[in-house]
Coordinates of C-alpha atoms and ligand atoms in Angstrom, one line a residue:
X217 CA 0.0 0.0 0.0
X218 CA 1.3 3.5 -1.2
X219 CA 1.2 6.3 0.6
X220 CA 2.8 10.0 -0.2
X221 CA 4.6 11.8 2.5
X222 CA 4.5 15.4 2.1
X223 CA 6.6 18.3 4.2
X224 CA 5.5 20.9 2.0
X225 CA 2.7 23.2 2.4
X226 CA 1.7 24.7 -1.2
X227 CA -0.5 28.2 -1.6
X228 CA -1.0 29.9 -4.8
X229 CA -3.2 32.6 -5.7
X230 CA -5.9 32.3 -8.6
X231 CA -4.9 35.8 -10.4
X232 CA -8.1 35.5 -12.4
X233 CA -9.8 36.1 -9.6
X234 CA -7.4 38.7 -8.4
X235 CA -8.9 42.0 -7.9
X236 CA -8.6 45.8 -6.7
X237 CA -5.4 47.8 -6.3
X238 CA -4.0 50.1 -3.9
X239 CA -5.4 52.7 -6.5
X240 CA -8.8 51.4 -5.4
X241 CA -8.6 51.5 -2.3
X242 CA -7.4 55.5 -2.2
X243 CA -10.9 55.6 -4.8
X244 CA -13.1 54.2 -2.1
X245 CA -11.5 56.4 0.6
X246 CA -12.1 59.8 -1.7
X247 CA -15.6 58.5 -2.4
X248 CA -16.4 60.2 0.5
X249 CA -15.4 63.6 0.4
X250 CA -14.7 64.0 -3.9
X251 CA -18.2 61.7 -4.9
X252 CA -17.7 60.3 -8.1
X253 CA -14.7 62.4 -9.2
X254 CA -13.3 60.0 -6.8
X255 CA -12.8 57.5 -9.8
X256 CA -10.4 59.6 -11.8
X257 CA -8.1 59.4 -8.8
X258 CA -4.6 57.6 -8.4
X259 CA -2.8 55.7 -5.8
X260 CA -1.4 58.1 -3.1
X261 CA 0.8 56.6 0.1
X262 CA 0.2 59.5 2.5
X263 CA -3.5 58.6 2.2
X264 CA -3.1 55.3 2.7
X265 CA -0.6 55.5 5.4
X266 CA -3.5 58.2 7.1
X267 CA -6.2 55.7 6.7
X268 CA -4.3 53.0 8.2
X269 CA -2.9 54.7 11.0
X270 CA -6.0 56.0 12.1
X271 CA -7.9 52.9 11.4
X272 CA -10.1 53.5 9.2
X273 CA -10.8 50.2 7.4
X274 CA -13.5 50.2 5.4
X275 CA -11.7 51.0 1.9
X276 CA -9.3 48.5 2.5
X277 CA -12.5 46.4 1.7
X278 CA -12.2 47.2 -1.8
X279 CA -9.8 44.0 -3.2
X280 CA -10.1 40.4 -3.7
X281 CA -7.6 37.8 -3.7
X282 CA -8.3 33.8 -3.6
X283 CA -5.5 31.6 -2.9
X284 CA -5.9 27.7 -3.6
X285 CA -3.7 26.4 -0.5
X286 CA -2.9 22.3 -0.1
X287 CA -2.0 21.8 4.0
X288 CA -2.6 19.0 6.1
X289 CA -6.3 19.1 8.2
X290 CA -4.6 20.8 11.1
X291 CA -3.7 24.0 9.5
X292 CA -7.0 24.4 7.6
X293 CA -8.6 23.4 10.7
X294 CA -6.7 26.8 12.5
X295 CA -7.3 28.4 9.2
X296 CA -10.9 28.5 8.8
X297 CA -10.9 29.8 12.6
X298 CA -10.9 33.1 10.0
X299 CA -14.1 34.2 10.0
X300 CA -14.6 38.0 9.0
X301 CA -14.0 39.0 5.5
X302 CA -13.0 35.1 4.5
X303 CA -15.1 32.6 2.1
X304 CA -14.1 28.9 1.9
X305 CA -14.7 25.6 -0.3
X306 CA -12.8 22.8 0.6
X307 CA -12.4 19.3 -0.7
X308 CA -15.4 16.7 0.7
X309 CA -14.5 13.6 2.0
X310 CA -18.0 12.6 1.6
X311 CA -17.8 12.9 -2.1
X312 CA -14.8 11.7 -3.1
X313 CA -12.2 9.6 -2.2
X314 CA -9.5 11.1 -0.1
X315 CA -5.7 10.6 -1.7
X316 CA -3.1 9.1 0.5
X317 CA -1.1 12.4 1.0
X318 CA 0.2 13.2 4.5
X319 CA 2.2 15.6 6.4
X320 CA 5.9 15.0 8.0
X321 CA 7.3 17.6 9.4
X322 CA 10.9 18.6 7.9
X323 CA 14.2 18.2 9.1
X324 CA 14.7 21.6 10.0
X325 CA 11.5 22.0 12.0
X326 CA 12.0 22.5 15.4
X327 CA 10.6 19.6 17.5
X328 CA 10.8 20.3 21.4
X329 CA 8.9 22.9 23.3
X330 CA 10.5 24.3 26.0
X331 CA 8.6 27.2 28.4
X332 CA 5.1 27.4 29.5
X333 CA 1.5 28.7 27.7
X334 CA 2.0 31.9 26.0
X335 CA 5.6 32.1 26.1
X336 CA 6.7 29.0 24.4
X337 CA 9.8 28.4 22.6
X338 CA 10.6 26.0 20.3
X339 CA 14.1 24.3 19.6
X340 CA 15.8 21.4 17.1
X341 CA 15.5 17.9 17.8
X342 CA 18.1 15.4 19.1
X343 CA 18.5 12.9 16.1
X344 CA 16.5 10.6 17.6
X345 CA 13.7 12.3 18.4
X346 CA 13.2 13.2 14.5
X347 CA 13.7 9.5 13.9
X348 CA 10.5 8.4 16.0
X349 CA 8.7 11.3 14.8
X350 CA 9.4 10.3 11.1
X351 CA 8.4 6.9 12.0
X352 CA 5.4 7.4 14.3
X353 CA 4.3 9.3 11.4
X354 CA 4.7 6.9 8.8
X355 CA 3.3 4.4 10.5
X356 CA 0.5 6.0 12.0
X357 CA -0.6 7.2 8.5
X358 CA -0.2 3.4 7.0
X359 CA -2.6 2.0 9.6
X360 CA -4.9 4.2 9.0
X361 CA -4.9 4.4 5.6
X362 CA -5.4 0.4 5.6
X363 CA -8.5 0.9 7.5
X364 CA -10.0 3.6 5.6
X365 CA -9.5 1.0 2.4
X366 CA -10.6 -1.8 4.3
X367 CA -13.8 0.0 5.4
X368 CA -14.2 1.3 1.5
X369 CA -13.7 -2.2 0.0
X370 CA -16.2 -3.4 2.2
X371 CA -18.9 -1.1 1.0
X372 CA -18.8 1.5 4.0
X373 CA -19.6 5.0 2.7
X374 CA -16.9 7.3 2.7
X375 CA -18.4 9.2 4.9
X376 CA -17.7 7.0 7.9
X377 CA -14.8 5.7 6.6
X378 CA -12.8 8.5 6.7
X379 CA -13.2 8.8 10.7
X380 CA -10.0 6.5 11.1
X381 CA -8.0 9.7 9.4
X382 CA -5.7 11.6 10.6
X383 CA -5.3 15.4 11.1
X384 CA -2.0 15.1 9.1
X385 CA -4.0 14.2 6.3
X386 CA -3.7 16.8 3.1
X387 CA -6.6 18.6 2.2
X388 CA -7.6 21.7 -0.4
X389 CA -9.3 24.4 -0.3
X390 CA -10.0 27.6 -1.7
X391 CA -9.5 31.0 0.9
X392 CA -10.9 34.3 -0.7
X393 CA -10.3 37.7 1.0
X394 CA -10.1 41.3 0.9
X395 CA -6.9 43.1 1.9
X396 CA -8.3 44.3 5.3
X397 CA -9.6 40.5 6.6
X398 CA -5.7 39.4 5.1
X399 CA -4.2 41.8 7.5
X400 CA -6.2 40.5 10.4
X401 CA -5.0 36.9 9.5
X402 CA -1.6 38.3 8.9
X403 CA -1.3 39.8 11.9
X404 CA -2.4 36.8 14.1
X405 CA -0.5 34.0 11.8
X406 CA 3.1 35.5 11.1
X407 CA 5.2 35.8 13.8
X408 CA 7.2 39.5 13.9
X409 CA 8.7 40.6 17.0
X410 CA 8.5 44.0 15.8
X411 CA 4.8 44.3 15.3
X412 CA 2.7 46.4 18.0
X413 CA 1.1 43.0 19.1
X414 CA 3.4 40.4 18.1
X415 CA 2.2 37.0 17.4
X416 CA 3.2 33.3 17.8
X417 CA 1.9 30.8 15.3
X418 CA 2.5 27.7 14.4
X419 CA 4.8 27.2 11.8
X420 CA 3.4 25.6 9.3
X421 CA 0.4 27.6 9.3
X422 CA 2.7 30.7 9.3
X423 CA 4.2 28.9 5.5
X424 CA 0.6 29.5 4.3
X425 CA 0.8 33.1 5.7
X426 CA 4.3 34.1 4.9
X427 CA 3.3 32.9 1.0
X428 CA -0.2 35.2 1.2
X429 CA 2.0 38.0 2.5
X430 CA 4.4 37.9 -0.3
X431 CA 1.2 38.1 -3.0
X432 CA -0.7 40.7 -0.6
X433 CA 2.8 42.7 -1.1
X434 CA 3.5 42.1 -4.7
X435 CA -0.5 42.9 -5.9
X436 CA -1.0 46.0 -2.8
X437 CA 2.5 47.2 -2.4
X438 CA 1.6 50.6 -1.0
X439 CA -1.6 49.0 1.5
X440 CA 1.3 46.1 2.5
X441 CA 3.9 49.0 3.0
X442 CA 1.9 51.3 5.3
X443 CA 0.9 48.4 7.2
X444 CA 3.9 46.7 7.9
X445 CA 4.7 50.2 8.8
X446 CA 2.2 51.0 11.2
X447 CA 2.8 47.6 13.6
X448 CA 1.0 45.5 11.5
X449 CA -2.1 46.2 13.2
X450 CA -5.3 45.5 10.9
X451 CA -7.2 48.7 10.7
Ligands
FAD216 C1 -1.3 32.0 18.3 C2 -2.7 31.6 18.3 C3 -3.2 30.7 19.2 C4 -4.5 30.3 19.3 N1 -4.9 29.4 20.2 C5 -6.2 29.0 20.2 C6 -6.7 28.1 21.2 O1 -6.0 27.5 22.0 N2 -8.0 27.7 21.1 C7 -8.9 28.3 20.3 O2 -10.1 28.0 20.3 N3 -8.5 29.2 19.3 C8 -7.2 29.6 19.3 N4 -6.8 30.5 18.4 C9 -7.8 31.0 17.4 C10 -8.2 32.4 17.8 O3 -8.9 32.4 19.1 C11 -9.1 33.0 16.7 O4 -10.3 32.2 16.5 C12 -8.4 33.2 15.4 O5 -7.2 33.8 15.6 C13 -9.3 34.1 14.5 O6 -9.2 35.4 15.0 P1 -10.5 36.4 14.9 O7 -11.7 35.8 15.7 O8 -10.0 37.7 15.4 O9 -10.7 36.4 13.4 P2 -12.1 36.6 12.6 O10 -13.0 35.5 12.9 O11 -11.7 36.7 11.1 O12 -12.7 37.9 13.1 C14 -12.1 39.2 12.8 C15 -12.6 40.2 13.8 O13 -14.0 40.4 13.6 C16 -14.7 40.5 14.8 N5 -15.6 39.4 15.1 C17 -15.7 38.3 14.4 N6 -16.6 37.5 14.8 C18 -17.2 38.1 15.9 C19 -18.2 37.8 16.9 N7 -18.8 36.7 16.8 N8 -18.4 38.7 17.8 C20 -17.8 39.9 17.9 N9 -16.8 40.3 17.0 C21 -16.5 39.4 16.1 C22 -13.6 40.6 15.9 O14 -13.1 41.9 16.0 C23 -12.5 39.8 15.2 O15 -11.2 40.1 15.7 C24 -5.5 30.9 18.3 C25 -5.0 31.8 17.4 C26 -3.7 32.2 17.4 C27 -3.2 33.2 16.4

């Protein structure tokens, strides 16, 4: 029996679906004091830097971006914690058969926590201790991949077979936002010392964010600028 053992977390953004511009957003902001001579207008920083400084958050609204991201159950689990500003579509494991993909965490991951809640730190492995996790993994994923089969071969629907699965298990799902509900998630799943309230995340669901952060910055440079700027603090 096959199964795939993945370390990689892979997001990438559906630019057909891409929309808005920091232009836009200064457009919605005018709306309110220029009415519809507002649409003639460009991109300015020192308007965007204004509106984000002193919160107001509404025009950063005005912008779509839709990533398809593949990550193992856990990390769309904390994903879709996301509420505000965030639609989702995600893979059924009623409908179809789930693929034998699963999560290992890399060499390079830190393994041990060390501290207590709130201020934990993590550190590398001893060589042994990313042995047994490779292999706990492994064979974790293999027994329960036999029973899902087993179940499905014997005519149990999907359904309930998929109950023996893991959360390391790779799903897919689609993630669509507007720049303002980005920087919320941003701001709760990157970790940045140097942000006004600094988060701790776990890693791999920081990977999805640090790759959404690095499309939110290419597409919005301005918006990304001004709020990186400012603490990192959605407005
Ligand atoms: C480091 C970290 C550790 C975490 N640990 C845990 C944990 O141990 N257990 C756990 O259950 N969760 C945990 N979470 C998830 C966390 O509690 C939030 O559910 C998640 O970060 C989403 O944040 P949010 O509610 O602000 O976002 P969204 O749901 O996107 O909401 C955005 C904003 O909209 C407003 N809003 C949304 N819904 C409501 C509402 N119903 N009423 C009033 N205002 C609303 C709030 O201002 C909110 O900040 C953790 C998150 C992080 C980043």
């Amino acid at each position: 029996m096959t199964i795939s053992l993945r370390s990689d977390i892979s997001v990438s953004l559906d630019e057909v679906n891409l929309a808005g511009s920091d232009a836009k957003i200064c457009k919605a902001a005018r709306v309110s004091t220029l009415g519809s001579a507002a649409a003639g207008s460009g991109e300015a920083r020192g308007l965007l830097n204004y509106l984000m400084k002193n919160r107001h958050g509404s025009p950063f609204e005005h912008g779509q971006m839709s990533f398809l991201v593949e990550a193992p159950i856990f990390v769309a689990r904390e994903f879709m914690r996301h509420r505000a500003g965030w639609s989702y579509n995600e893979t059924s494991g009623r409908y179809k058969e789930l693929e034998p993909v699963f999560y290992v965490p890399k060499d390079s991951r830190p393994l041990v926590q060390e501290g207590k809640a709130g201020e934990y730190r993590f550190v590398a492995g001893t060589y042994e201790q990313y042995g047994i996790t490779r292999w706990e993994h492994e064979q974790a994923y293999r027994t329960a991949w036999s029973a899902y089969q087993r179940m499905l071969k014997a005519g149990v629907a999907k359904e309930i077979a998929r109950d023996v699965l893991p959360v390391g298990l790779f799903t897919s799902f689609y993630a669509t936002c507007n720049p303002r509900s980005l920087m919320h998630f941003l701001s709760l799943r990157t970790k940045n010392t140097d942000a006004t309230f600094p988060s701790f995340p776990q890693e791999e669901i920081e990977d999805v964010a640090l790759a959404m952060e690095a499309a939110f910055a290419s597409h919005f440079p301005l918006t990304w600028e001004v709020w990186d700027r400012n603490g990192r603090v959605a407005p």
